[in-house]
C-alpha positions as MATLAB code, in Angstrom:
seq = 'MPSSTSALDDVVTVLLYAFGADEHAAFIHKRFPHVRVLTAKDPASLDKHVAEADVLVAHSFPVAAFDKARRLRWFQCASAGVDSVMPLRDRIGDLIVTNVRGMHGEVIADFVMAGMTMLHWDFPRFMREQSRKEWRPRSIAPLSERTLGVVGLGSIGACIARRGKSAGMTVIGSKRDVSEPIRGIDRLFPPEGLAELMRLSDFVVLAVPHIAETARLIGREQLQFMKRDAFLINIARGSVIAEHELIEALQANTIAGALLDVFEREPLPADSPLWAMPNVIVTPHVAGWLSDYNTRVLEIFGDNLQRFLENKPLRNVIDLKRGY';
ca = [
       0.000    0.000    0.000;
       1.266    3.558   -0.680;
       2.724    5.537    2.219;
       0.917    8.735    1.180;
      -1.749   10.079    3.555;
      -3.643   12.178    1.014;
      -7.455   12.349    1.145;
      -7.663    9.934   -1.772;
      -6.138    7.208    0.374;
      -9.411    7.049    2.316;
     -11.556    6.818   -0.819;
     -12.243    3.478   -2.500;
     -11.382    3.709   -6.187;
     -13.102    1.412   -8.687;
     -11.553    0.997  -12.129;
     -13.650   -0.303  -15.027;
     -11.352   -1.757  -17.686;
     -12.716   -2.482  -21.167;
     -16.104   -2.973  -19.540;
     -19.217   -1.004  -20.396;
     -18.882    2.730  -20.922;
     -19.023    6.033  -19.068;
     -22.705    5.538  -18.233;
     -21.785    2.428  -16.233;
     -19.297    4.444  -14.217;
     -22.000    7.051  -13.622;
     -24.415    4.306  -12.523;
     -21.951    3.049   -9.903;
     -21.100    6.549   -8.681;
     -24.787    7.451   -8.323;
     -25.411    4.449   -6.080;
     -22.106    4.873   -4.222;
     -21.403    8.643   -4.216;
     -18.388    8.295   -1.927;
     -16.689    5.866   -4.302;
     -14.339    7.164   -6.985;
     -14.954    5.504  -10.361;
     -12.442    5.524  -13.214;
     -12.647    4.012  -16.688;
      -9.919    2.594  -18.901;
     -10.806    1.653  -22.445;
      -7.381    0.533  -23.660;
      -3.963   -0.537  -22.311;
      -2.665    3.044  -22.319;
      -5.453    4.372  -20.106;
      -5.217    1.247  -17.936;
      -1.526    1.945  -17.396;
      -2.440    5.493  -16.369;
      -5.033    4.497  -13.737;
      -4.285    0.978  -12.478;
      -1.989    2.130   -9.649;
      -4.920    4.069   -8.157;
      -7.421    1.194   -8.153;
      -8.617   -0.617   -5.056;
     -11.155   -2.549   -7.134;
     -10.883   -3.662  -10.759;
     -13.855   -4.711  -12.908;
     -12.975   -6.395  -16.212;
     -13.849   -9.382  -18.359;
     -10.294  -10.689  -17.991;
      -7.410   -9.782  -15.728;
      -4.724   -7.596  -17.357;
      -1.745   -9.675  -16.247;
       0.818   -7.235  -17.669;
      -0.454   -4.517  -15.334;
      -0.360   -6.606  -12.154;
       2.914   -5.216  -10.777;
       1.596   -1.651  -11.058;
      -1.669   -2.457   -9.262;
      -0.200   -1.649   -5.855;
      -3.493   -0.770   -4.129;
      -5.608   -3.508   -5.700;
      -7.592   -5.535   -3.178;
     -10.405   -7.036   -5.247;
     -10.847   -8.142   -8.849;
     -14.441   -8.527  -10.026;
     -14.382  -10.650  -13.157;
     -17.267   -9.782  -15.477;
     -17.284  -13.358  -16.809;
     -17.899  -16.768  -15.261;
     -14.438  -18.122  -16.124;
     -11.447  -16.651  -14.297;
      -8.711  -18.456  -16.238;
      -7.128  -15.075  -17.083;
      -5.971  -14.676  -13.488;
      -4.528  -18.185  -13.138;
      -1.018  -17.236  -14.365;
      -0.771  -15.038  -11.251;
      -2.153  -17.585   -8.813;
       1.132  -17.970   -6.903;
       1.762  -14.211   -6.717;
      -1.665  -12.877   -6.025;
      -1.412  -12.742   -2.230;
      -4.552  -11.492   -0.497;
      -6.266  -10.241   -3.643;
      -9.931  -11.290   -3.643;
     -11.251  -12.625   -6.950;
     -14.985  -12.903   -7.638;
     -16.941  -13.789  -10.765;
     -20.533  -13.504  -11.996;
     -21.457  -17.109  -11.271;
     -25.190  -17.763  -11.502;
     -25.843  -15.192  -14.208;
     -25.407  -17.377  -17.292;
     -27.104  -20.628  -16.329;
     -30.600  -20.126  -17.693;
     -29.626  -18.669  -21.074;
     -26.956  -21.337  -21.601;
     -29.538  -23.987  -20.721;
     -31.807  -22.421  -23.370;
     -28.960  -22.725  -25.869;
     -28.209  -26.352  -24.985;
     -31.835  -27.480  -25.129;
     -32.320  -25.759  -28.498;
     -29.114  -27.293  -29.780;
     -29.994  -30.773  -28.572;
     -33.345  -30.540  -30.308;
     -31.724  -29.392  -33.551;
     -29.188  -32.222  -33.425;
     -31.799  -34.813  -32.457;
     -34.054  -33.862  -35.390;
     -31.110  -33.100  -37.680;
     -32.383  -29.618  -38.456;
     -29.256  -28.837  -40.513;
     -30.366  -31.590  -42.905;
     -33.915  -30.174  -43.018;
     -32.486  -26.784  -43.917;
     -30.284  -28.225  -46.651;
     -33.305  -30.060  -48.055;
     -35.353  -26.863  -47.852;
     -32.723  -25.001  -49.873;
     -33.081  -27.715  -52.544;
     -36.915  -27.780  -52.242;
     -36.811  -31.462  -51.303;
     -39.700  -33.065  -49.347;
     -38.193  -35.878  -47.260;
     -40.316  -36.920  -44.246;
     -38.705  -39.073  -41.544;
     -39.638  -40.422  -38.109;
     -37.829  -39.953  -34.807;
     -37.993  -41.128  -31.191;
     -38.954  -38.630  -28.449;
     -36.139  -36.674  -26.837;
     -37.524  -37.853  -23.488;
     -36.256  -41.345  -24.278;
     -32.668  -40.109  -24.469;
     -29.940  -39.756  -21.842;
     -28.224  -36.456  -21.166;
     -24.748  -36.546  -19.627;
     -23.495  -33.286  -18.103;
     -19.767  -33.073  -17.402;
     -19.411  -30.430  -14.695;
     -22.293  -29.636  -12.365;
     -21.574  -26.115  -11.225;
     -24.233  -23.424  -11.532;
     -24.335  -23.706  -15.352;
     -24.199  -27.492  -15.524;
     -26.893  -27.775  -12.860;
     -29.217  -25.525  -14.896;
     -28.653  -27.670  -17.981;
     -29.346  -30.827  -15.991;
     -32.616  -29.397  -14.614;
     -33.787  -28.490  -18.110;
     -32.977  -31.972  -19.383;
     -34.933  -33.506  -16.521;
     -37.888  -31.184  -17.195;
     -37.894  -32.516  -20.787;
     -38.277  -36.037  -19.423;
     -34.722  -37.135  -20.168;
     -32.604  -39.444  -18.061;
     -29.931  -37.147  -16.661;
     -26.515  -38.277  -15.472;
     -23.581  -36.098  -14.506;
     -20.064  -35.892  -13.185;
     -18.355  -33.581  -10.720;
     -15.345  -33.541   -8.449;
     -17.268  -33.996   -5.179;
     -19.852  -36.782   -5.317;
     -20.315  -37.145   -1.562;
     -23.826  -35.661   -1.726;
     -26.557  -36.609   -4.246;
     -27.848  -33.848   -6.524;
     -31.556  -33.433   -7.028;
     -32.624  -34.316  -10.553;
     -29.453  -36.292  -11.359;
     -30.298  -39.946  -11.908;
     -26.709  -41.088  -11.571;
     -23.635  -39.179  -10.408;
     -20.071  -40.007  -11.436;
     -16.707  -38.832  -10.072;
     -14.121  -37.556  -12.606;
     -12.689  -41.056  -13.013;
     -16.146  -42.231  -14.117;
     -16.102  -40.036  -17.237;
     -15.752  -43.010  -19.598;
     -18.899  -44.645  -18.232;
     -20.846  -41.381  -18.458;
     -19.859  -41.046  -22.102;
     -20.821  -44.664  -22.856;
     -24.309  -44.153  -21.434;
     -25.104  -40.708  -22.888;
     -26.907  -39.788  -26.087;
     -25.835  -36.172  -25.543;
     -22.647  -35.231  -23.693;
     -22.538  -31.593  -22.580;
     -19.234  -30.124  -21.397;
     -19.749  -27.509  -18.661;
     -16.459  -27.697  -16.770;
     -14.278  -24.714  -15.801;
     -11.016  -24.002  -17.584;
      -8.385  -25.381  -15.193;
      -5.306  -27.550  -15.625;
      -7.283  -30.747  -14.973;
      -9.769  -30.022  -17.765;
      -7.283  -29.121  -20.508;
      -7.839  -31.553  -23.415;
     -10.209  -33.527  -21.207;
     -11.919  -34.891  -24.309;
      -9.820  -36.441  -27.046;
      -9.600  -39.478  -29.254;
      -9.767  -41.986  -26.376;
     -12.814  -40.431  -24.715;
     -14.675  -40.007  -28.010;
     -14.252  -43.718  -28.668;
     -16.359  -44.383  -25.584;
     -19.363  -42.557  -27.040;
     -22.183  -44.183  -28.974;
     -21.913  -43.776  -32.732;
     -25.299  -41.989  -32.731;
     -24.416  -39.686  -29.803;
     -23.676  -35.952  -29.910;
     -21.118  -33.757  -28.147;
     -21.962  -30.207  -27.000;
     -19.279  -27.828  -25.735;
     -20.249  -24.623  -23.925;
     -17.211  -24.695  -21.596;
     -13.909  -23.648  -23.182;
     -12.244  -24.686  -26.420;
      -9.239  -25.983  -24.471;
     -11.393  -28.757  -22.972;
     -11.373  -30.614  -26.315;
      -8.428  -31.792  -28.393;
      -9.943  -30.151  -31.466;
      -7.966  -32.020  -34.143;
      -8.943  -35.352  -32.588;
     -12.592  -34.288  -32.484;
     -12.445  -33.368  -36.172;
     -11.033  -36.825  -36.948;
     -13.833  -38.489  -34.959;
     -16.503  -36.444  -36.749;
     -15.029  -37.235  -40.151;
     -14.893  -40.934  -39.270;
     -18.467  -40.914  -37.868;
     -17.139  -42.103  -34.518;
     -19.877  -39.871  -33.084;
     -22.975  -38.510  -34.830;
     -22.192  -34.827  -34.537;
     -21.457  -31.834  -32.348;
     -22.652  -28.399  -31.291;
     -19.612  -26.213  -30.590;
     -19.785  -22.708  -29.132;
     -16.123  -22.489  -28.077;
     -12.872  -23.355  -29.827;
      -9.127  -23.630  -29.320;
      -8.691  -20.460  -31.403;
     -11.350  -17.756  -31.517;
     -12.594  -16.588  -33.914;
     -12.566  -20.050  -35.450;
     -10.100  -19.884  -38.380;
     -11.698  -19.790  -41.824;
      -9.755  -22.898  -42.869;
     -11.126  -25.075  -40.039;
     -12.956  -28.158  -41.378;
     -15.597  -27.616  -38.684;
     -17.220  -24.804  -40.666;
     -18.318  -27.083  -43.508;
     -19.130  -30.326  -41.684;
     -22.767  -31.363  -42.203;
     -22.920  -32.937  -38.721;
     -21.593  -29.874  -36.846;
     -23.295  -26.682  -35.667;
     -20.809  -23.850  -35.101;
     -21.760  -20.782  -33.039;
     -19.469  -17.816  -32.188;
     -19.121  -18.136  -28.375;
     -22.579  -16.700  -27.694;
     -24.246  -19.268  -25.414;
     -23.998  -17.019  -22.345;
     -24.250  -13.651  -24.075;
     -27.308  -12.061  -22.508;
     -28.910   -9.027  -24.143;
     -28.609   -7.093  -20.840;
     -25.239   -8.585  -19.885;
     -23.577   -5.453  -18.478;
     -26.647   -4.505  -16.463;
     -26.660   -7.911  -14.793;
     -22.934   -7.679  -14.082;
     -23.467   -4.303  -12.432;
     -26.246   -5.726  -10.251;
     -23.929   -8.464   -8.988;
     -21.038   -6.025   -8.616;
     -23.192   -3.468   -6.795;
     -24.263   -6.027   -4.209;
     -20.656   -7.063   -3.672;
     -19.372   -3.475   -3.563;
     -21.817   -2.740   -0.747;
     -20.419   -5.749    1.092;
     -16.857   -4.657    0.366;
     -17.481   -1.185    1.787;
     -19.047   -2.716    4.900;
     -16.189   -5.243    5.312;
     -18.592   -8.141    4.829;
     -17.756  -11.407    3.001;
     -18.206  -11.122   -0.753;
     -20.306  -13.475   -2.862;
     -18.946  -15.616   -5.702;
     -15.412  -15.671   -4.293;
     -13.114  -17.888   -6.347;
     -10.985  -20.556   -4.699;
      -7.792  -19.947   -6.677;
      -6.356  -23.314   -5.640;
      -9.239  -25.023   -7.471;
      -9.606  -22.374  -10.154;
     -13.375  -21.849   -9.706;
];
């Protein structure tokens, strides 16, 4: 902490970095008139203000500015994933890190249920036939007769599981701690039970955080466990899948298809085979992109800022040892 005893030392300074706009700063200052709010829209303005910040709000942590953030006590991540701060995990000291957990679950569950329905009915094929003016009726079994496997049962995975159960599906899932049953989950597997979950599932949804243990969690070996008529859905991070091995499996019809919202490189390169695969739906990392995203972030942040000012425990604190 600085040795200066100027009046500003007694004022909490919040820095918004590449988040929202000036009206969001005004919104915070109106609710908390004794809080100083600064904005930084680019690295140059961040460099100018970061040494003054007690609190930083950003979608990702600006690692390069860490050594200058001498006053920083709390980082509010405006996303669910906090992988951007992991490179600093061993240097971060007493810095509190929080995220916006709980905000994305319902809209991502909407996305997954819509995607499962499209894959189940093969809507891409219907649309190709429509473009050719071809009338090709076909029958299908109810989605309720299928099994949904959710890998990762945090707030997002739990929402997806509840939606699957409400559709009448058999729902199985995996998570690190299986000591307590989870309502609505017909069968719960520990991480080492992933192979069995994939064998049993008609749809495998990846909803795990981006941590060292989940890097390339799904590759050639795991895909071999899946049914040939099963589908893979990834709304986690692109790093969770060995993408080249998934492409090979899709080309070989090892699995029936995939819905992919995240990728190893984003934007997905134009030369990726995934773009043109008839059994793949590609979306541009939008599953959790709410129309009022910043407003919801500010609601969560405002509640936590009140707690911060009153020296109360914050909500959504990240355990940096676990990474979520």
